[in-house]
mmCIF file of C-alpha atoms in Angstrom:
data_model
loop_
_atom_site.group_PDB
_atom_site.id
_atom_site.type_symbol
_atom_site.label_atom_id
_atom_site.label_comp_id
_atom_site.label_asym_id
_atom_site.label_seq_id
_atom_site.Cartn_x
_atom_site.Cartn_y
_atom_site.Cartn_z
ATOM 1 C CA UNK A 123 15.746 10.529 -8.031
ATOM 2 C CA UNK A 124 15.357 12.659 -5.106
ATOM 3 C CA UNK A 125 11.592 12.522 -3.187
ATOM 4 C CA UNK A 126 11.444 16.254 -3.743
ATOM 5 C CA UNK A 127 11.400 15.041 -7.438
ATOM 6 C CA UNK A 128 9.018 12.162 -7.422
ATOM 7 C CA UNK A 129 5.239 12.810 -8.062
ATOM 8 C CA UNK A 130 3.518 9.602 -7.408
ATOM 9 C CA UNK A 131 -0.348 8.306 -9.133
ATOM 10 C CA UNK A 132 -1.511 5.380 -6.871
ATOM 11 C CA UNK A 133 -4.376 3.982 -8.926
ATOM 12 C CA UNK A 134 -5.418 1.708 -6.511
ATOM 13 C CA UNK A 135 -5.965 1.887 -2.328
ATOM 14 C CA UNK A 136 -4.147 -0.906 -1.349
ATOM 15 C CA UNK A 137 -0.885 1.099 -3.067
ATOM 16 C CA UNK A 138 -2.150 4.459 -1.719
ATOM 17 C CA UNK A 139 -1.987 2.749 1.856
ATOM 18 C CA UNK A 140 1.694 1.137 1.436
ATOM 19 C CA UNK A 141 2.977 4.326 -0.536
ATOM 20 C CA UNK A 142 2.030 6.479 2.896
ATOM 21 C CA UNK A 143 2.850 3.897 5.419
ATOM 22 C CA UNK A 144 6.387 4.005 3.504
ATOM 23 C CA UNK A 145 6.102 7.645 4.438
ATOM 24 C CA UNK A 146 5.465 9.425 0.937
ATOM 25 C CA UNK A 147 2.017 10.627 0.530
ATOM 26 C CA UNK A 148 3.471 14.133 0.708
ATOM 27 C CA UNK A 149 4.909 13.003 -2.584
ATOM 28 C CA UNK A 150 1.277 11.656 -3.690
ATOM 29 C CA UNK A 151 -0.420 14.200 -7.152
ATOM 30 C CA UNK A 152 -2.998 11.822 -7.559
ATOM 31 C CA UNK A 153 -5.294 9.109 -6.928
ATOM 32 C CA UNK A 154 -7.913 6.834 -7.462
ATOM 33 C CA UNK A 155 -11.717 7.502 -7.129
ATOM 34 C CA UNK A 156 -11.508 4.786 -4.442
ATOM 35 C CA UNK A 157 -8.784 5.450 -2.724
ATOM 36 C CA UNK A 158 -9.589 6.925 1.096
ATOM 37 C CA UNK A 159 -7.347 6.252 3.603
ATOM 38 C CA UNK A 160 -5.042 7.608 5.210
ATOM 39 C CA UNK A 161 -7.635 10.616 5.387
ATOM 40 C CA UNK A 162 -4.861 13.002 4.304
ATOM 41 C CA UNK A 163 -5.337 12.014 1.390
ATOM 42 C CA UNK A 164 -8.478 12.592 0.258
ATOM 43 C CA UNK A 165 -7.854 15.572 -1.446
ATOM 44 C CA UNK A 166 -5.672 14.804 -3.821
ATOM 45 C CA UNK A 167 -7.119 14.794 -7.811
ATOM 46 C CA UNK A 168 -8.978 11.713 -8.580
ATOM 47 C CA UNK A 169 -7.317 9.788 -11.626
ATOM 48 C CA UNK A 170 -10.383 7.409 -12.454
ATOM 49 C CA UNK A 171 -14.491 7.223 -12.848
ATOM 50 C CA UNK A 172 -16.272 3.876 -11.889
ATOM 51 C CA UNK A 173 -18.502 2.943 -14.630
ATOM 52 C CA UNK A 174 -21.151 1.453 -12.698
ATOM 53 C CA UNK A 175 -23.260 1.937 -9.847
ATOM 54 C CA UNK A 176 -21.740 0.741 -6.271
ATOM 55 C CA UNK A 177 -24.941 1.365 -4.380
ATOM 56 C CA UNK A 178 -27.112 -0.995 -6.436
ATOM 57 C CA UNK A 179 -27.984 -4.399 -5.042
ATOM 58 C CA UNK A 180 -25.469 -7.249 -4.327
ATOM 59 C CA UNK A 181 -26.739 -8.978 -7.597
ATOM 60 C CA UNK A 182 -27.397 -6.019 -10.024
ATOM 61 C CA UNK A 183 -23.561 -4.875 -9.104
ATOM 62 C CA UNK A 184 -22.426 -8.962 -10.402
ATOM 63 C CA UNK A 185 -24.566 -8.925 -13.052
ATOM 64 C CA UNK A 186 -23.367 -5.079 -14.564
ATOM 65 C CA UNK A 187 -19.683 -6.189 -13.918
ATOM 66 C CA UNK A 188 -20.574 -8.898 -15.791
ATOM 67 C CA UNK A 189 -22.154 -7.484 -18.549
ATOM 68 C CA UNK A 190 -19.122 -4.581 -18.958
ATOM 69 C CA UNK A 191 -16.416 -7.337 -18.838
ATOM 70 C CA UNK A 192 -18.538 -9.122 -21.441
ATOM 71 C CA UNK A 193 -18.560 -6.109 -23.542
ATOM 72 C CA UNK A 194 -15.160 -6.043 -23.551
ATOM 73 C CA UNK A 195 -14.827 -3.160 -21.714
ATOM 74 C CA UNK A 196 -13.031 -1.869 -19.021
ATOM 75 C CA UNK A 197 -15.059 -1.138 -15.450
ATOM 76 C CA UNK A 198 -13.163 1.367 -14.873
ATOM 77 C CA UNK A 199 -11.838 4.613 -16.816
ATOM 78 C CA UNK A 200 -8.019 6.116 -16.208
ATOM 79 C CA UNK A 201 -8.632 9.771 -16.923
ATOM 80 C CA UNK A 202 -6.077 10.863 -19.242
ATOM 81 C CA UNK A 203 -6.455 14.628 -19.080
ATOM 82 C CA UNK A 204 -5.748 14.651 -15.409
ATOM 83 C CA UNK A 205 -2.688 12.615 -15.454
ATOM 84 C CA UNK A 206 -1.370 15.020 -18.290
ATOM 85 C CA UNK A 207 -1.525 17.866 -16.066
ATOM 86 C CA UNK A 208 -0.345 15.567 -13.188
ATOM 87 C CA UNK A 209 2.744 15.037 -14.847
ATOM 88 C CA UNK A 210 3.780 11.877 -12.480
ATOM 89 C CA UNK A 211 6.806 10.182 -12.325
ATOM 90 C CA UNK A 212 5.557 6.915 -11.143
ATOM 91 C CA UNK A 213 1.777 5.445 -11.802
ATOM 92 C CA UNK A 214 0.602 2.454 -9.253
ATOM 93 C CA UNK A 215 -1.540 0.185 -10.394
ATOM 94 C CA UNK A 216 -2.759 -3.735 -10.130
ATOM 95 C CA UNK A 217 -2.756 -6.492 -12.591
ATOM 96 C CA UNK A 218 -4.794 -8.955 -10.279
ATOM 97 C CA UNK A 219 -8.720 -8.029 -10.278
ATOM 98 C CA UNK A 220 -10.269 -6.363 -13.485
ATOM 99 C CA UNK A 221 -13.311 -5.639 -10.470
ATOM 100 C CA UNK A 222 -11.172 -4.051 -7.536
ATOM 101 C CA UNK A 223 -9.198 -1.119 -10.090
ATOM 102 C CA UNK A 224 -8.109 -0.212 -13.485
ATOM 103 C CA UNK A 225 -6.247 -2.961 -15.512
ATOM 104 C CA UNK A 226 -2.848 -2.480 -16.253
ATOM 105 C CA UNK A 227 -3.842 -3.005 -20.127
ATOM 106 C CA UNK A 228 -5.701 0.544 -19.329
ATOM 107 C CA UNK A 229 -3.012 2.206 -17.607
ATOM 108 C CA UNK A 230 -0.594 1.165 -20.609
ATOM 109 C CA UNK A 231 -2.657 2.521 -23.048
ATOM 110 C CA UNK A 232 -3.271 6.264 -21.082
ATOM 111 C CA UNK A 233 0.433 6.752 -20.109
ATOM 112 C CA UNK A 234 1.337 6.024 -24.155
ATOM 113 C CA UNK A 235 -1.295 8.989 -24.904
ATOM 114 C CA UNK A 236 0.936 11.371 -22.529
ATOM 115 C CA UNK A 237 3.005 13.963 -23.752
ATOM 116 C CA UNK A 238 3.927 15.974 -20.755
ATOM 117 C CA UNK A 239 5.431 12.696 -18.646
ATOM 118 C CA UNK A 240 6.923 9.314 -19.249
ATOM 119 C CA UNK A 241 6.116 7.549 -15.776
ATOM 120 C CA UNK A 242 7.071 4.176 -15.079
ATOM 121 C CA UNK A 243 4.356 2.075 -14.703
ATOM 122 C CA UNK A 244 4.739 -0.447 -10.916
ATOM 123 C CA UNK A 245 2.125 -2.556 -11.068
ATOM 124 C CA UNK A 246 1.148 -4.833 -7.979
ATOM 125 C CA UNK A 247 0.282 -8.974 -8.555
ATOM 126 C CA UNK A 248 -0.721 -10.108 -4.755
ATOM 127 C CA UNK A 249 -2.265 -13.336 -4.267
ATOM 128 C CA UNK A 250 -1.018 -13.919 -0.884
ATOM 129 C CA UNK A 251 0.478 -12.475 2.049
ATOM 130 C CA UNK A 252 4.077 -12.929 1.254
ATOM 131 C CA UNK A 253 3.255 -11.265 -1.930
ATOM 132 C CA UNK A 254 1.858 -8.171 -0.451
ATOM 133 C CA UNK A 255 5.130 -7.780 1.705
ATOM 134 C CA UNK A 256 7.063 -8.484 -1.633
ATOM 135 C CA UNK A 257 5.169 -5.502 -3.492
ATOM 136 C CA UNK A 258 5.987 -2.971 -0.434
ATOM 137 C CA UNK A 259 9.682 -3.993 -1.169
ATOM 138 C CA UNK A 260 9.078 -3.456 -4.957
ATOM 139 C CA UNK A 261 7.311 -0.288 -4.269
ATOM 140 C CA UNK A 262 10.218 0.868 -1.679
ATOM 141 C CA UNK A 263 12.520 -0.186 -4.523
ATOM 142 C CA UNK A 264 11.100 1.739 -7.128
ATOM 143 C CA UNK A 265 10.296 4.889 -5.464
ATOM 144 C CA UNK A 266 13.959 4.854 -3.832
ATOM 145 C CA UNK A 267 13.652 4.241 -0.080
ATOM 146 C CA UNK A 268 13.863 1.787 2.457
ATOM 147 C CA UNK A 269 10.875 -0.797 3.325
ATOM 148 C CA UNK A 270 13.003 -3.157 5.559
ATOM 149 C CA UNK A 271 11.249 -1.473 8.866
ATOM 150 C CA UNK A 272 7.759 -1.084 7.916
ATOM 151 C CA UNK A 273 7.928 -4.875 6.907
ATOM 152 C CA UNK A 274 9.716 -6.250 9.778
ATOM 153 C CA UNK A 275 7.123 -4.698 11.956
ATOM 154 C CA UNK A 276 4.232 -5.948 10.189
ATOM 155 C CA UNK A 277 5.610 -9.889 9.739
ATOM 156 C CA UNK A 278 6.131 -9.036 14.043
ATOM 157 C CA UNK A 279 2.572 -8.657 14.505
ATOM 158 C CA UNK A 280 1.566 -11.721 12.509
ATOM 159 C CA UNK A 281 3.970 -13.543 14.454
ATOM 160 C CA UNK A 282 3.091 -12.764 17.571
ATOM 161 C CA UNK A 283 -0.812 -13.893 16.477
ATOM 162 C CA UNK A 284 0.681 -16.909 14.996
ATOM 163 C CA UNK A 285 3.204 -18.203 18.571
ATOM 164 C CA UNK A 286 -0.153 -17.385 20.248
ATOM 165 C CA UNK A 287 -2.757 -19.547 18.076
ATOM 166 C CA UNK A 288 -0.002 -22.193 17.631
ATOM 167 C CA UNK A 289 -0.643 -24.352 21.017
ATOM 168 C CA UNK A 290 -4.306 -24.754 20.130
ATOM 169 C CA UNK A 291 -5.220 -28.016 19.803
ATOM 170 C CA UNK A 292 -7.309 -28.597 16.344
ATOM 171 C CA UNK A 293 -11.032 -29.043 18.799
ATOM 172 C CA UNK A 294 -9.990 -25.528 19.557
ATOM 173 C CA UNK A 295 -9.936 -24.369 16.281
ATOM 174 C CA UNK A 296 -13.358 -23.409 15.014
ATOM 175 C CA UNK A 297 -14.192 -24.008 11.505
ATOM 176 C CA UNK A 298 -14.626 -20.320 9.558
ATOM 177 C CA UNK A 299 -16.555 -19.143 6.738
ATOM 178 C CA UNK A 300 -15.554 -15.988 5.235
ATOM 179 C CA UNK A 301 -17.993 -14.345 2.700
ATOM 180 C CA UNK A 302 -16.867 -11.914 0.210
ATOM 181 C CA UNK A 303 -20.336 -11.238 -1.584
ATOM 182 C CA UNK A 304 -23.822 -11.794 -0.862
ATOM 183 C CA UNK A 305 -25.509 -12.643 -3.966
ATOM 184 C CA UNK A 306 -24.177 -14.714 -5.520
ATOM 185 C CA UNK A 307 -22.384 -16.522 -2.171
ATOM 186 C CA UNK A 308 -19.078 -16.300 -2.580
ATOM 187 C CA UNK A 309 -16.225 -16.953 -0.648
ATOM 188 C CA UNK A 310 -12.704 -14.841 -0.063
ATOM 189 C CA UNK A 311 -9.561 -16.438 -1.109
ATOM 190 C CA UNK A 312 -6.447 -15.243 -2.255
ATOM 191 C CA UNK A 313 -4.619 -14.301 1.330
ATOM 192 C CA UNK A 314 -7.477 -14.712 3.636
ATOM 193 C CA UNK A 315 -7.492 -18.721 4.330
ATOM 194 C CA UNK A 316 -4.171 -17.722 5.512
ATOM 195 C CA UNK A 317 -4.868 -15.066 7.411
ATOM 196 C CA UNK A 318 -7.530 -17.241 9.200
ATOM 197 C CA UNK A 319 -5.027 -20.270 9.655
ATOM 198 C CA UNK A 320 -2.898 -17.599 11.664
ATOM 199 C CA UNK A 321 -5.652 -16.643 13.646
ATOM 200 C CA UNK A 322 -6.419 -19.938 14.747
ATOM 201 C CA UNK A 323 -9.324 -21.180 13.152
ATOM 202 C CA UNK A 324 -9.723 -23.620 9.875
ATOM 203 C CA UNK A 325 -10.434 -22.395 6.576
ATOM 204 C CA UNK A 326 -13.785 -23.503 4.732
ATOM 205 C CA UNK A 327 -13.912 -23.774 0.817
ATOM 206 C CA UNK A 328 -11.256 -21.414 -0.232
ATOM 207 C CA UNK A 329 -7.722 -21.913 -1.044
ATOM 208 C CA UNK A 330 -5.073 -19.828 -0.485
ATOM 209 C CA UNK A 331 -3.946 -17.469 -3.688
ATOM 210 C CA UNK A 332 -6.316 -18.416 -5.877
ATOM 211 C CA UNK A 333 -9.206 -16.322 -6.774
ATOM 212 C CA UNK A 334 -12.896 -16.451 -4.835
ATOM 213 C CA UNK A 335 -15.350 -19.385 -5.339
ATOM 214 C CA UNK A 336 -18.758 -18.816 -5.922
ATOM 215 C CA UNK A 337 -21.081 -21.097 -2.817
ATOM 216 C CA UNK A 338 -24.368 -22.855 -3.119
ATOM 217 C CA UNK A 339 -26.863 -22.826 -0.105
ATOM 218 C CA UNK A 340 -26.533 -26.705 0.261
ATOM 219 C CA UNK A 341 -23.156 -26.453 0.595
ATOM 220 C CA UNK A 342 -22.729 -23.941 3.260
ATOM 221 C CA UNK A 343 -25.807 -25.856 5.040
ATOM 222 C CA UNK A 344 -24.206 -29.478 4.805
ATOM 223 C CA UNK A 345 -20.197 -27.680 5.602
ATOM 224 C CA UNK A 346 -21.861 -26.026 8.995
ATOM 225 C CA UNK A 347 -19.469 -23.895 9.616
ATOM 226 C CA UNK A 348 -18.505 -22.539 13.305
ATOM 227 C CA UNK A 349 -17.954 -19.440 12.417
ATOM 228 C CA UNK A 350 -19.278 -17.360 9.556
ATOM 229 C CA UNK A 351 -17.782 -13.309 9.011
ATOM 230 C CA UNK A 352 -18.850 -11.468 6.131
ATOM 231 C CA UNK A 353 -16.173 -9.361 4.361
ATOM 232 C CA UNK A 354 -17.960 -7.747 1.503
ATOM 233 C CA UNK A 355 -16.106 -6.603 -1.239
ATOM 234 C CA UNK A 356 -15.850 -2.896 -1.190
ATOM 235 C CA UNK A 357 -18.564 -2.362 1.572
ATOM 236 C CA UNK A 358 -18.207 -0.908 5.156
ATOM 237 C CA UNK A 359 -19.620 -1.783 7.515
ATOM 238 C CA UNK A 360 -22.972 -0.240 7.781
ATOM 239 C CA UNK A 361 -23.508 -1.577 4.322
ATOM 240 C CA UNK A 362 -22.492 -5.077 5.139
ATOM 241 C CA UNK A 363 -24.858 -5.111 7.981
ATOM 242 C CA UNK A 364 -27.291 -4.645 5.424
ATOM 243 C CA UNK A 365 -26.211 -7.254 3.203
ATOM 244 C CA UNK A 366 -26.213 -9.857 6.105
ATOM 245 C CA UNK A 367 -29.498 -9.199 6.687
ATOM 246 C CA UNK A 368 -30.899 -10.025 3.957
ATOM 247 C CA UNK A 369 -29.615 -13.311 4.003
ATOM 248 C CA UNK A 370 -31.568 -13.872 7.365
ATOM 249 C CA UNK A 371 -34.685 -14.001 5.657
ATOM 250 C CA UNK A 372 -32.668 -17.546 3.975
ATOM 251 C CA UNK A 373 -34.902 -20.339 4.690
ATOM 252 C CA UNK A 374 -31.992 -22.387 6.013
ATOM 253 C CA UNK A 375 -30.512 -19.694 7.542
ATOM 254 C CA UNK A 376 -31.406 -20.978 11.149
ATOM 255 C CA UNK A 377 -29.975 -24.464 10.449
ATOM 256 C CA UNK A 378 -26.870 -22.716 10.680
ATOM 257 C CA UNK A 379 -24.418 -23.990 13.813
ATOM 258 C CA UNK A 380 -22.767 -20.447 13.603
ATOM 259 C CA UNK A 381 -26.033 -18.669 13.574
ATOM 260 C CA UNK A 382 -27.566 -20.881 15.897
ATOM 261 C CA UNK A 383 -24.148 -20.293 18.557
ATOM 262 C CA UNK A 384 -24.096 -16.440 17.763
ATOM 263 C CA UNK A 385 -20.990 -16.856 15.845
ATOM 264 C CA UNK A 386 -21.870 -14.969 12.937
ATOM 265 C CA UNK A 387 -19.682 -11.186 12.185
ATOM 266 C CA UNK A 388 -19.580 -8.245 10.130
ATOM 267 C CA UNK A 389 -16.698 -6.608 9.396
ATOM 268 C CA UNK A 390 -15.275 -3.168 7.577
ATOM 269 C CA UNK A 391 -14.507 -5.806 4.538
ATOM 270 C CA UNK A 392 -13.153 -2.793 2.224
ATOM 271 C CA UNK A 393 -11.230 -0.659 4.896
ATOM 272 C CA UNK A 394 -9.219 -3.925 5.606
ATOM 273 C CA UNK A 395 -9.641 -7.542 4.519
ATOM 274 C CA UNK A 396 -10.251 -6.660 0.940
ATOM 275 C CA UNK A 397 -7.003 -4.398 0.601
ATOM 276 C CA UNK A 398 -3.841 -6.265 0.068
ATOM 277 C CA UNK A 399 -1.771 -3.563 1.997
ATOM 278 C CA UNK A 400 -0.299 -2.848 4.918
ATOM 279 C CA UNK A 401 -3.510 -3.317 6.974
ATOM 280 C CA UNK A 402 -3.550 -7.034 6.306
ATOM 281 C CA UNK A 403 -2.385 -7.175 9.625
ATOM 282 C CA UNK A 404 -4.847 -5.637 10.878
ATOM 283 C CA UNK A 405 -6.715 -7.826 9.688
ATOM 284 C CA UNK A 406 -5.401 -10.754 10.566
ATOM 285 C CA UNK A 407 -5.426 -8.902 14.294
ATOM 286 C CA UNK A 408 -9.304 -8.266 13.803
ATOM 287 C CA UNK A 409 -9.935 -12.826 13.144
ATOM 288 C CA UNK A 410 -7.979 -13.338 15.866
ATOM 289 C CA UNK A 411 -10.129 -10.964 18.598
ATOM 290 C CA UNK A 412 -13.043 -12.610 16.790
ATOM 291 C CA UNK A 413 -12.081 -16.136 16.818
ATOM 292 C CA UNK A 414 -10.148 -15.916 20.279
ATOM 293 C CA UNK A 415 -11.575 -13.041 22.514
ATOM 294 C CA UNK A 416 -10.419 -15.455 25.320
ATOM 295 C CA UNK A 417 -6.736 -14.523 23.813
ATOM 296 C CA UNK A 418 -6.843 -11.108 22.013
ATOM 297 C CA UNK A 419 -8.415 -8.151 22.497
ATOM 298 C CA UNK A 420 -7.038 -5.289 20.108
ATOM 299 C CA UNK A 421 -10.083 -3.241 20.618
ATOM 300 C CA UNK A 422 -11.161 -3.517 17.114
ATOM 301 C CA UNK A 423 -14.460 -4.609 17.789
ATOM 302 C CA UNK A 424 -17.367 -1.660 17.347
ATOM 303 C CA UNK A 425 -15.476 0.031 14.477
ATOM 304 C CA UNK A 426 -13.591 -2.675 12.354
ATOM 305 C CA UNK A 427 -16.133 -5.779 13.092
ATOM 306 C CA UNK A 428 -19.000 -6.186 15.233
ATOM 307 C CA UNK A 429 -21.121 -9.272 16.042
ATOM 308 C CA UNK A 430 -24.034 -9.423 13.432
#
């Protein structure tokens, strides 16, 4: 199949991002109510409705997540009418977080209601970061073009944070706590230990590919870490700042070694370390500024993270 003929759904942003960074979005028809970046594609016909409230509270978003997985139901709807006039050739979608995008078990069932298209369903599994560079190849393999550059340049850059982290001696690697959601505490797994190993610091209560523990209070207070950096689930970060703050008001949020050093960041959680795509290096470049300003400085800082 030609590009002229393909006519691509990404259903999720992490795909949106690797579909245009393998230099398709002209081929894009559609895409997911989330989905906004690259910025040129923001126009495109949205393919699915949320069906809850993002701008609730921390807590009331868990608990009505909850309660809609509970039921049995999906959080979010594929809409079927616009992918019949859509007519795409190729539908992205995940099958790793029923709360980050549609399910595959709903894509299945709206492509089988289609009349006007048959398109073949890709659907992305990444628990870690060799797995997201394995889904661009998939992704280049489906949609017929090459990947081979886009990830050779991308394992370059977490190379060249890895060579530079790698003489560190373990004093000089601060303990980090990355938090994923506010209430309830929990912490980000999946690739992120990994991508904090890279960047020279150690891990706290996560392991890498597996999905994100919830934390108690005591725990966090008795681990200490050096270093704590909120990356909020779907939150940017003027919202995370927000979040953070309200777990000042903690009673043992002073104890805190990081808080007490001034170690404590905010990042843009759902622009990067949230989307298993192509700006996971990014990401990983954003931990290492943070962790080793005396050794990086990518000039993230003020739009991707800032000091809370």
């Amino acid at each position: 199949m030609s590009h002229q003929n393909l006519r691509i759904v990404s259903l999720i942003p992490s795909a949106t991002e690797i579909v245009a960074a393998l230099g398709l979005e002209n081929v894009m028809v559609g895409r997911s109510h989330e989905c906004d970046y690259p910025p040129e594609i923001k126009d495109l016909p949205v393919c699915t409705a949320a069906r809850l409230n993002s701008e609730a509270p921390s807590k009331e978003i868990h608990q009505n997540v909850n309660q809609i997985l509970h039921s049995a139901l999906s959080i979010y709807q594929v809409k079927i009418d616009v992918l019949e006039k859509l007519k795409p050739t190729h539908i992205i979608t995940q099958d790793q977080c029923d709360v980050c995008a549609v399910s595959l078990q709903d894509v299945e069932a709206a492509v089988a209601q289609l009349t006007q298209s048959q398109p073949k369903i890709i659907s992305l599994q990444p628990n870690s970061l060799a797995d997201v560079w394995h889904d661009i190849e998939r992704v280049a393999n489906a949609l017929g073009v090459r990947s081979l550059f886009l990830i050779e340049d991308l394992e370059a850059r977490v190379n060249i944070c890895q060579q530079k982290t790698a003489s560190l001696s373990l004093e000089e690697l601060p303990t980090v706590a990355c938090i994923e959601w506010t209430d309830p505490l929990m912490t980000a797994a999946n690739w992120i230990p990994e991508l904090v190993t890279q960047a020279g610091g150690q891990p706290l209560f996560s392991v890498s590919g597996q999905p994100s523990p919830t934390l108690t209070w005591d725990t966090l207070v008795a681990t200490n870490p050096d270093v704590m950096i909120f990356m909020l689930c779907g939150f940017d970060l003027h919202r995370t700042r927000q979040e953070a703050m309200a777990l000042t008001q903690h009673s043992e949020w002073e104890k805190l070694h990081a808080v007490q050093h001034g170690r404590v960041y905010i990042t843009d959680g759902n622009a990067y370390f949230n989307r298993p795509g192509p700006r996971l290096a990014d990401s990983l470049e954003i931990l290492a500024e943070i962790l080793h300003p005396e050794i990086f400085d990518y000039g993230y800082k003020g739009t991707a993270w800032e000091p809370l």
